[in-house]
mmCIF file of C-alpha atoms and ligand atoms in Angstrom:
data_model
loop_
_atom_site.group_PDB
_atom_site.id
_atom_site.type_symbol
_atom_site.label_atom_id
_atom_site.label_comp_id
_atom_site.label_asym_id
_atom_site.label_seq_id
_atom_site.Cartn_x
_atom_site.Cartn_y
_atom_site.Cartn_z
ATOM 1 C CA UNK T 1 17.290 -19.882 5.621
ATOM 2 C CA UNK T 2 20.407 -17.488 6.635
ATOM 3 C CA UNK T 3 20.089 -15.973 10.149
ATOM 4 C CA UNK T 4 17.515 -13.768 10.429
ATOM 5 C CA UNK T 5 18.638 -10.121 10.989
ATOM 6 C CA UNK T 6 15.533 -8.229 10.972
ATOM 7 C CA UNK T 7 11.696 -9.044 10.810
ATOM 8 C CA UNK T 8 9.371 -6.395 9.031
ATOM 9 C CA UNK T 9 5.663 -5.396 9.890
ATOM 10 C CA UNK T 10 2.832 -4.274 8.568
ATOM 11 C CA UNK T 11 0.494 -2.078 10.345
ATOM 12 C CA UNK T 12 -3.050 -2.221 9.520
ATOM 13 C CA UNK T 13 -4.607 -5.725 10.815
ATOM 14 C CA UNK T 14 -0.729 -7.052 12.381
ATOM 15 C CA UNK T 15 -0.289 -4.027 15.007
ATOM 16 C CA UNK T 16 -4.019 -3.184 15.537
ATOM 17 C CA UNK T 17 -6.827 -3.621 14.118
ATOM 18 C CA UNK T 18 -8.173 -0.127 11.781
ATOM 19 C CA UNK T 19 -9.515 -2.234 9.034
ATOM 20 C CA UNK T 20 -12.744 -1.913 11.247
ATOM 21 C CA UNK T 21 -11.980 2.243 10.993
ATOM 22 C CA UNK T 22 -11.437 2.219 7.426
ATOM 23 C CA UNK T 23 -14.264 0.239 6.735
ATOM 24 C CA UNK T 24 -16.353 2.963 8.933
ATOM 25 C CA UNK T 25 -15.062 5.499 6.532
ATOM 26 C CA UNK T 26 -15.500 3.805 3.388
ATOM 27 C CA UNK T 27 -19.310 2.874 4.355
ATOM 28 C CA UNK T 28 -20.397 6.060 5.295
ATOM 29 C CA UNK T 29 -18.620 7.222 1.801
ATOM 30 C CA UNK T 30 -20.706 4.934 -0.015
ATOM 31 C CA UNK T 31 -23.996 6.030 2.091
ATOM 32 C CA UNK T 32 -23.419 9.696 0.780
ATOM 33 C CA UNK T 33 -23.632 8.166 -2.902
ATOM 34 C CA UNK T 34 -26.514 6.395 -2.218
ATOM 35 C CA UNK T 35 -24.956 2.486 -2.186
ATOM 36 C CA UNK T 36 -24.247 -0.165 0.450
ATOM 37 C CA UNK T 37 -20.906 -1.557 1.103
ATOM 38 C CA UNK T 38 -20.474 -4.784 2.525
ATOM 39 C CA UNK T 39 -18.094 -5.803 5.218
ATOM 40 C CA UNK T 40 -17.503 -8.736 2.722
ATOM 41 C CA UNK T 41 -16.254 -5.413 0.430
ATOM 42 C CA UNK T 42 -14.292 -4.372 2.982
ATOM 43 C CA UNK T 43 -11.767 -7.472 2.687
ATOM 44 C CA UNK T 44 -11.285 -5.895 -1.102
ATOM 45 C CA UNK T 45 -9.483 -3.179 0.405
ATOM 46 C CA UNK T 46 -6.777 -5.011 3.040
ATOM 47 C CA UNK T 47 -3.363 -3.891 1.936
ATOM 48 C CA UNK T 48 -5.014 -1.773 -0.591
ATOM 49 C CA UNK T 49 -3.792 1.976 -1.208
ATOM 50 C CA UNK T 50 -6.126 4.353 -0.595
ATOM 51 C CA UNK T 51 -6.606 5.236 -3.974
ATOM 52 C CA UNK T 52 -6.995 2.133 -5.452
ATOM 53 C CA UNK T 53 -9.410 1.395 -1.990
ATOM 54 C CA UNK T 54 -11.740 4.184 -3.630
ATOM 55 C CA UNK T 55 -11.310 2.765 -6.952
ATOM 56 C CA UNK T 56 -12.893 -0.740 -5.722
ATOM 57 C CA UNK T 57 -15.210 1.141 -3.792
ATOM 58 C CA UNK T 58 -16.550 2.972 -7.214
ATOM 59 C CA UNK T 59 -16.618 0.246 -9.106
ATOM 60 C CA UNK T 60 -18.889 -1.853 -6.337
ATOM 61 C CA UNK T 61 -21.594 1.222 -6.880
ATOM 62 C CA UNK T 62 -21.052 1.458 -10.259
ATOM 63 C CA UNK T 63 -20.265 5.008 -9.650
ATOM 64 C CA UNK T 64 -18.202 7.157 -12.143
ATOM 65 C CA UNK T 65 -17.383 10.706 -11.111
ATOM 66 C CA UNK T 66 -14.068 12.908 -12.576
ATOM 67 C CA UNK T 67 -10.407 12.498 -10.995
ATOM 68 C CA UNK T 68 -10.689 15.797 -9.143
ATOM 69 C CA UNK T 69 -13.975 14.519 -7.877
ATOM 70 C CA UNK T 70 -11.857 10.899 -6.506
ATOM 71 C CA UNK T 71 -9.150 13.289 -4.654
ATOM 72 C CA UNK T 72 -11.895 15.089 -2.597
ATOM 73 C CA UNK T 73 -13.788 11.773 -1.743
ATOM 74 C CA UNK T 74 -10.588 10.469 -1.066
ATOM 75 C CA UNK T 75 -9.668 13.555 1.337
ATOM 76 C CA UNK T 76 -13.334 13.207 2.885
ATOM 77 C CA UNK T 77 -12.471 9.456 3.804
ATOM 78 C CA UNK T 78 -9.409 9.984 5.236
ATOM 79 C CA UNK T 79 -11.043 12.703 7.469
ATOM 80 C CA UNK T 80 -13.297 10.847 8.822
ATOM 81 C CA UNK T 81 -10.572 7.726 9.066
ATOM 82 C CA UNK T 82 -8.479 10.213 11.147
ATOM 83 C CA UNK T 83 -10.942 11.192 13.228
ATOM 84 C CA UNK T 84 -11.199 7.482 14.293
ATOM 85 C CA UNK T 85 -7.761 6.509 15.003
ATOM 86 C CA UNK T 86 -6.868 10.193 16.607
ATOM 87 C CA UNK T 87 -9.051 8.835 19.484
ATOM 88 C CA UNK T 88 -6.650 5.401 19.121
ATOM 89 C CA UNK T 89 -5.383 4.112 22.360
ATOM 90 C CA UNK T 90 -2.592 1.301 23.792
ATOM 91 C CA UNK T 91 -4.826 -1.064 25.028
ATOM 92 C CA UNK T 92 -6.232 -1.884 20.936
ATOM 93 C CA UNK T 93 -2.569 -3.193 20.310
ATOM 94 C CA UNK T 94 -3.314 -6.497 19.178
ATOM 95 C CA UNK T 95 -2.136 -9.376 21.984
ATOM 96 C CA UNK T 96 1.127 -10.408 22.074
ATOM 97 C CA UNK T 97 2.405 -7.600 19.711
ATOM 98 C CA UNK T 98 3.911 -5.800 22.105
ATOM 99 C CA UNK T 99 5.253 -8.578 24.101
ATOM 100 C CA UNK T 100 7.507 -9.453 20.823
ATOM 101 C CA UNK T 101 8.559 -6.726 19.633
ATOM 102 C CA UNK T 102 10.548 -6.413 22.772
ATOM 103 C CA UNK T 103 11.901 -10.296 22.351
ATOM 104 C CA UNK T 104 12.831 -9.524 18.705
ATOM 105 C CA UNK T 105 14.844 -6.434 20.248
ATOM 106 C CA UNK T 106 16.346 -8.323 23.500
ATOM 107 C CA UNK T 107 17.677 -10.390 21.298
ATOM 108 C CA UNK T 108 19.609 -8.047 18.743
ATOM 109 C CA UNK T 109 17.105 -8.394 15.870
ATOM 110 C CA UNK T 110 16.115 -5.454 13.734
ATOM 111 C CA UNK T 111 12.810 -3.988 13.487
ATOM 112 C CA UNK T 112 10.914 -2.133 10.674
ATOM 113 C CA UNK T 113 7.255 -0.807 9.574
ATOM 114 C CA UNK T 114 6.577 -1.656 5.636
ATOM 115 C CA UNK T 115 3.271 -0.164 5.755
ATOM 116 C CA UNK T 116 0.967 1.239 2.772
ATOM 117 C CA UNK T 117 -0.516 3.535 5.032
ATOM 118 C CA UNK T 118 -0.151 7.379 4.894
ATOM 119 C CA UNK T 119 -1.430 7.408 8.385
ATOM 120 C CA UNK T 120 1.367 5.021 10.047
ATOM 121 C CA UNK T 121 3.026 8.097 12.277
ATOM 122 C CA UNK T 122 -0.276 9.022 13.909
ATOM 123 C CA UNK T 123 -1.463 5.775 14.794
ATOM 124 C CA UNK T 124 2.495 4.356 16.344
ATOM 125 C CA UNK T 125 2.906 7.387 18.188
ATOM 126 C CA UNK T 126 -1.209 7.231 19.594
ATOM 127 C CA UNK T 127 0.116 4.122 20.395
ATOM 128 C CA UNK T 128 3.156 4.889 21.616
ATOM 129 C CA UNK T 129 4.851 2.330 20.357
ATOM 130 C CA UNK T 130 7.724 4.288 17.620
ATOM 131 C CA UNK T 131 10.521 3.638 20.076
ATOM 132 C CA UNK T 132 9.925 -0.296 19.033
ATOM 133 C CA UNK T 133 11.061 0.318 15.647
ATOM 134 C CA UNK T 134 13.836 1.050 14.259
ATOM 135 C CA UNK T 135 12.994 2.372 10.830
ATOM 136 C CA UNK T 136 9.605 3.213 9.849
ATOM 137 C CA UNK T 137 8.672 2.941 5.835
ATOM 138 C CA UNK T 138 5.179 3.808 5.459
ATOM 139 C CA UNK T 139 2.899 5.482 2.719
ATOM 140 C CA UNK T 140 4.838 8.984 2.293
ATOM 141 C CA UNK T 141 7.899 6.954 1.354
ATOM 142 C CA UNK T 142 6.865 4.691 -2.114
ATOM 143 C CA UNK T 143 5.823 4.941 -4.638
ATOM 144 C CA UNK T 144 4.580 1.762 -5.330
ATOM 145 C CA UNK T 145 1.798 -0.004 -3.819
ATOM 146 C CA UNK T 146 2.120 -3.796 -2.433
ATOM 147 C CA UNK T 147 1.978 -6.563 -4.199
ATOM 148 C CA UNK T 148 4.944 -4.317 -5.143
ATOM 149 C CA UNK T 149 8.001 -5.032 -2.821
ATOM 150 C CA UNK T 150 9.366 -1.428 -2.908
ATOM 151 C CA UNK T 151 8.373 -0.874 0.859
ATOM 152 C CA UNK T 152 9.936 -4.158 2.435
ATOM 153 C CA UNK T 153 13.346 -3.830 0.119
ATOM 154 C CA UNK T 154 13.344 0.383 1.273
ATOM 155 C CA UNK T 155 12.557 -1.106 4.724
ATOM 156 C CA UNK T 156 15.464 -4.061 4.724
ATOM 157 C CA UNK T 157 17.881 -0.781 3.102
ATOM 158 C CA UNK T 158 17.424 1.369 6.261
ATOM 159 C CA UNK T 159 18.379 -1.386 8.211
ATOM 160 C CA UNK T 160 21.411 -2.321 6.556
ATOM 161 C CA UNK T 161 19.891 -5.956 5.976
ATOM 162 C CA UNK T 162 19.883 -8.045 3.278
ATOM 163 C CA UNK T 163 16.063 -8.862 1.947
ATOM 164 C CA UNK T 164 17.446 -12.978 2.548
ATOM 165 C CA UNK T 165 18.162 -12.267 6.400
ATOM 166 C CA UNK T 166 14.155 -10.300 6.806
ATOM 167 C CA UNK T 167 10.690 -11.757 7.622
ATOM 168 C CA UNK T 168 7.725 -10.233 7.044
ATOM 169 C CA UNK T 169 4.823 -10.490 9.122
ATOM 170 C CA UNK T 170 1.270 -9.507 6.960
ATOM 171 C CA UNK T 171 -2.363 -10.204 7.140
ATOM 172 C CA UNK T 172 -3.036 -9.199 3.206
ATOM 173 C CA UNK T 173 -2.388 -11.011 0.405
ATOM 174 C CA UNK T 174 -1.309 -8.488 -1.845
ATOM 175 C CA UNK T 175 1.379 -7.824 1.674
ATOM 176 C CA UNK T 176 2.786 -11.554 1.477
ATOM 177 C CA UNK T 177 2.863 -11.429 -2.458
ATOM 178 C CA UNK T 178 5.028 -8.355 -1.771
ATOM 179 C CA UNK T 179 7.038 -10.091 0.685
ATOM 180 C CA UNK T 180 7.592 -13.170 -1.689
ATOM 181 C CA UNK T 181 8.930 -10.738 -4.470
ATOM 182 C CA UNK T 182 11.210 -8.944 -1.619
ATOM 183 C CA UNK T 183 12.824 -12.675 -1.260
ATOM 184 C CA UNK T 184 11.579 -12.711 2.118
ATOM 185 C CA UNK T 185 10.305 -15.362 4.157
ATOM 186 C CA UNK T 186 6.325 -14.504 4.914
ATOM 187 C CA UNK T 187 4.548 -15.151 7.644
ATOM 188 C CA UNK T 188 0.863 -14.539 7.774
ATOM 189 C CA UNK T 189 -1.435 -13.339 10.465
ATOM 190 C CA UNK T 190 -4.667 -14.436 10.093
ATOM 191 C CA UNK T 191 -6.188 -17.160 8.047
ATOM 192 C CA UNK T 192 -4.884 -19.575 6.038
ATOM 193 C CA UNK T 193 -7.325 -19.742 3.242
ATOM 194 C CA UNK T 194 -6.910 -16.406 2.687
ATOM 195 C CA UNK T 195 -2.777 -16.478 3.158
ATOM 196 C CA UNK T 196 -1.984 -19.529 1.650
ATOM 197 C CA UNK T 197 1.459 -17.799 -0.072
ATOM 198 C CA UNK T 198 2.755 -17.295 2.866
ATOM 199 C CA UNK T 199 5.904 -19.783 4.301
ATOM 200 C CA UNK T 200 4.178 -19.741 7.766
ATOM 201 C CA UNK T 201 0.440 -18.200 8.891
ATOM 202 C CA UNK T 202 -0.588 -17.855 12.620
ATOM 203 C CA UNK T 203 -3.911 -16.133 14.138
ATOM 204 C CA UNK T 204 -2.011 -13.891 16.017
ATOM 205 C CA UNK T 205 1.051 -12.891 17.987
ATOM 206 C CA UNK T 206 -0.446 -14.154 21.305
ATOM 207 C CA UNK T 207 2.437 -16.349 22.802
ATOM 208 C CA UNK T 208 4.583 -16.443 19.950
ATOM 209 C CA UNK T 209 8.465 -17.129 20.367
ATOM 210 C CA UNK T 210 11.418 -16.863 18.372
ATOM 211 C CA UNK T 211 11.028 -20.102 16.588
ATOM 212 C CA UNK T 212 8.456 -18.292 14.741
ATOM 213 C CA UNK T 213 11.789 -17.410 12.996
ATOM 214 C CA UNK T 214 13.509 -20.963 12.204
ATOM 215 C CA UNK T 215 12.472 -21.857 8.290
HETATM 216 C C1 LIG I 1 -3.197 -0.292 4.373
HETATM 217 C C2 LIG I 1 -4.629 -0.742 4.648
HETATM 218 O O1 LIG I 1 -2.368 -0.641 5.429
HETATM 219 O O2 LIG I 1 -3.162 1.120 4.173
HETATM 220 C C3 LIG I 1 -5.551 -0.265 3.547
HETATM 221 O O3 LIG I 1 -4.665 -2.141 4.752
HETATM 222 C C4 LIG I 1 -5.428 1.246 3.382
HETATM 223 O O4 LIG I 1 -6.876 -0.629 3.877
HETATM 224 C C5 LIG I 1 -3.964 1.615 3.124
HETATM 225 O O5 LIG I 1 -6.226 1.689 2.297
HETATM 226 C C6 LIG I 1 -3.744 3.129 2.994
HETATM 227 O O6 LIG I 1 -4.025 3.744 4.219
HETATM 228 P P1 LIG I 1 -4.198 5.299 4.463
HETATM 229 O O7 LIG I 1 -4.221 5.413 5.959
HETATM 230 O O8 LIG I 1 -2.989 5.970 3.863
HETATM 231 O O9 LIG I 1 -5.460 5.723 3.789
HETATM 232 MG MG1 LIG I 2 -2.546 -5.003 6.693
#
């Protein structure tokens, strides 16, 4: 591939792990209406909006209930969510994260959020990791959700990249699909059988180096 200029993250499940909050907040959503929901549900929702999250989670209980009725459950979630990851500290930055982002910037390559999540501010800045990045895109800022590629192509914009010259780093399929449509190279975090799209998939960013980046 051309040299790469910038490499593009996801948040939820790449940066820490909140997929354990969210699914906290979706179960105890389901409780109230009287069904269970499965941590095997819970992989439904990876990369998911929240609105189409709730959707899935409706369908699963066989619940129907009005559209002003799916914004306040919706609300109620992300309460609870927020309550979760207000209380978010450094040390549940996933290994090796950290210890990359400041290789990718030592050695003059770009860095950028492309996150679904509405949330992403709170939980980089409980962090305190925003001075790592240098544009954030996250859920305030498209319209359209991933497998869509708005966020990564807004995301390779700010940077003054061209989509060619970014990576993408994801754990969710519907994230690498995204990243495919970009015409970016994809690398997944997690496993295989679930990110078989993706050019390249690792466990994690525990002693990764830059030839993460050769294609
Ligand atoms: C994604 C998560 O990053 O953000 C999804 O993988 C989540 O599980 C989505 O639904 C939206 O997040 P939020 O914080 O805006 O509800
Ligand atoms: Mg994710």
């Amino acid at each position: 591939m051309k040299e790469v200029k910038a490499c593009l993250f996801d948040l939820d499940g790449v940066i820490v792990d909140t997929a354990k909050y969210h699914y906290l907040a979706w179960k105890r959503l389901s409780q109230e209406l009287g069904f269970d929901f499965t941590e095997e549900d819970n992989e439904r929702l990876k990369g998911v909006s929240r609105m189409a999250s709730l959707e899935i989670l409706l369908s699963i209980g066989q619940v129907v209930v009005s559209e002003e009725e799916k914004l306040s459950m919706a609300e109620k979630k992300n309460k609870w969510y927020v309550d979760y990851i207000s209380k978010l500290k450094e040390d549940e930055i996933l290994p090796g994260v950290k210890e990359f982002l400041t290789l990718l910037r030592e050695n003059g390559i770009k860095v950028a959020l492309g996150s679904a999540s509405k949330n992403s501010m709170l939980i980089l800045e409980n962090l305190k990791l925003i001075p790592y990045f240098d544009a954030i895109i996250d859920g305030n800022k498209v319209s359209k959700a991933k497998p869509d590629p708005e966020v990564f192509l807004l995301g390779a914009k700010e940077l003054g990249v061209n989509a060619e010259e970014c990576v993408v780093f994801e754990d969710a399929e519907a994230g690498i699909e995204a990243a495919k449509r970009a015409n970016m190279k994809a690398v997944g975090i997690g496993s295989i059988d679930v990110l078989n799209k993706a050019d390249k998939v690792v466990p994690g960013f525990k002693g990764i180096r830059l030839e993460i980046l050769e294609f």
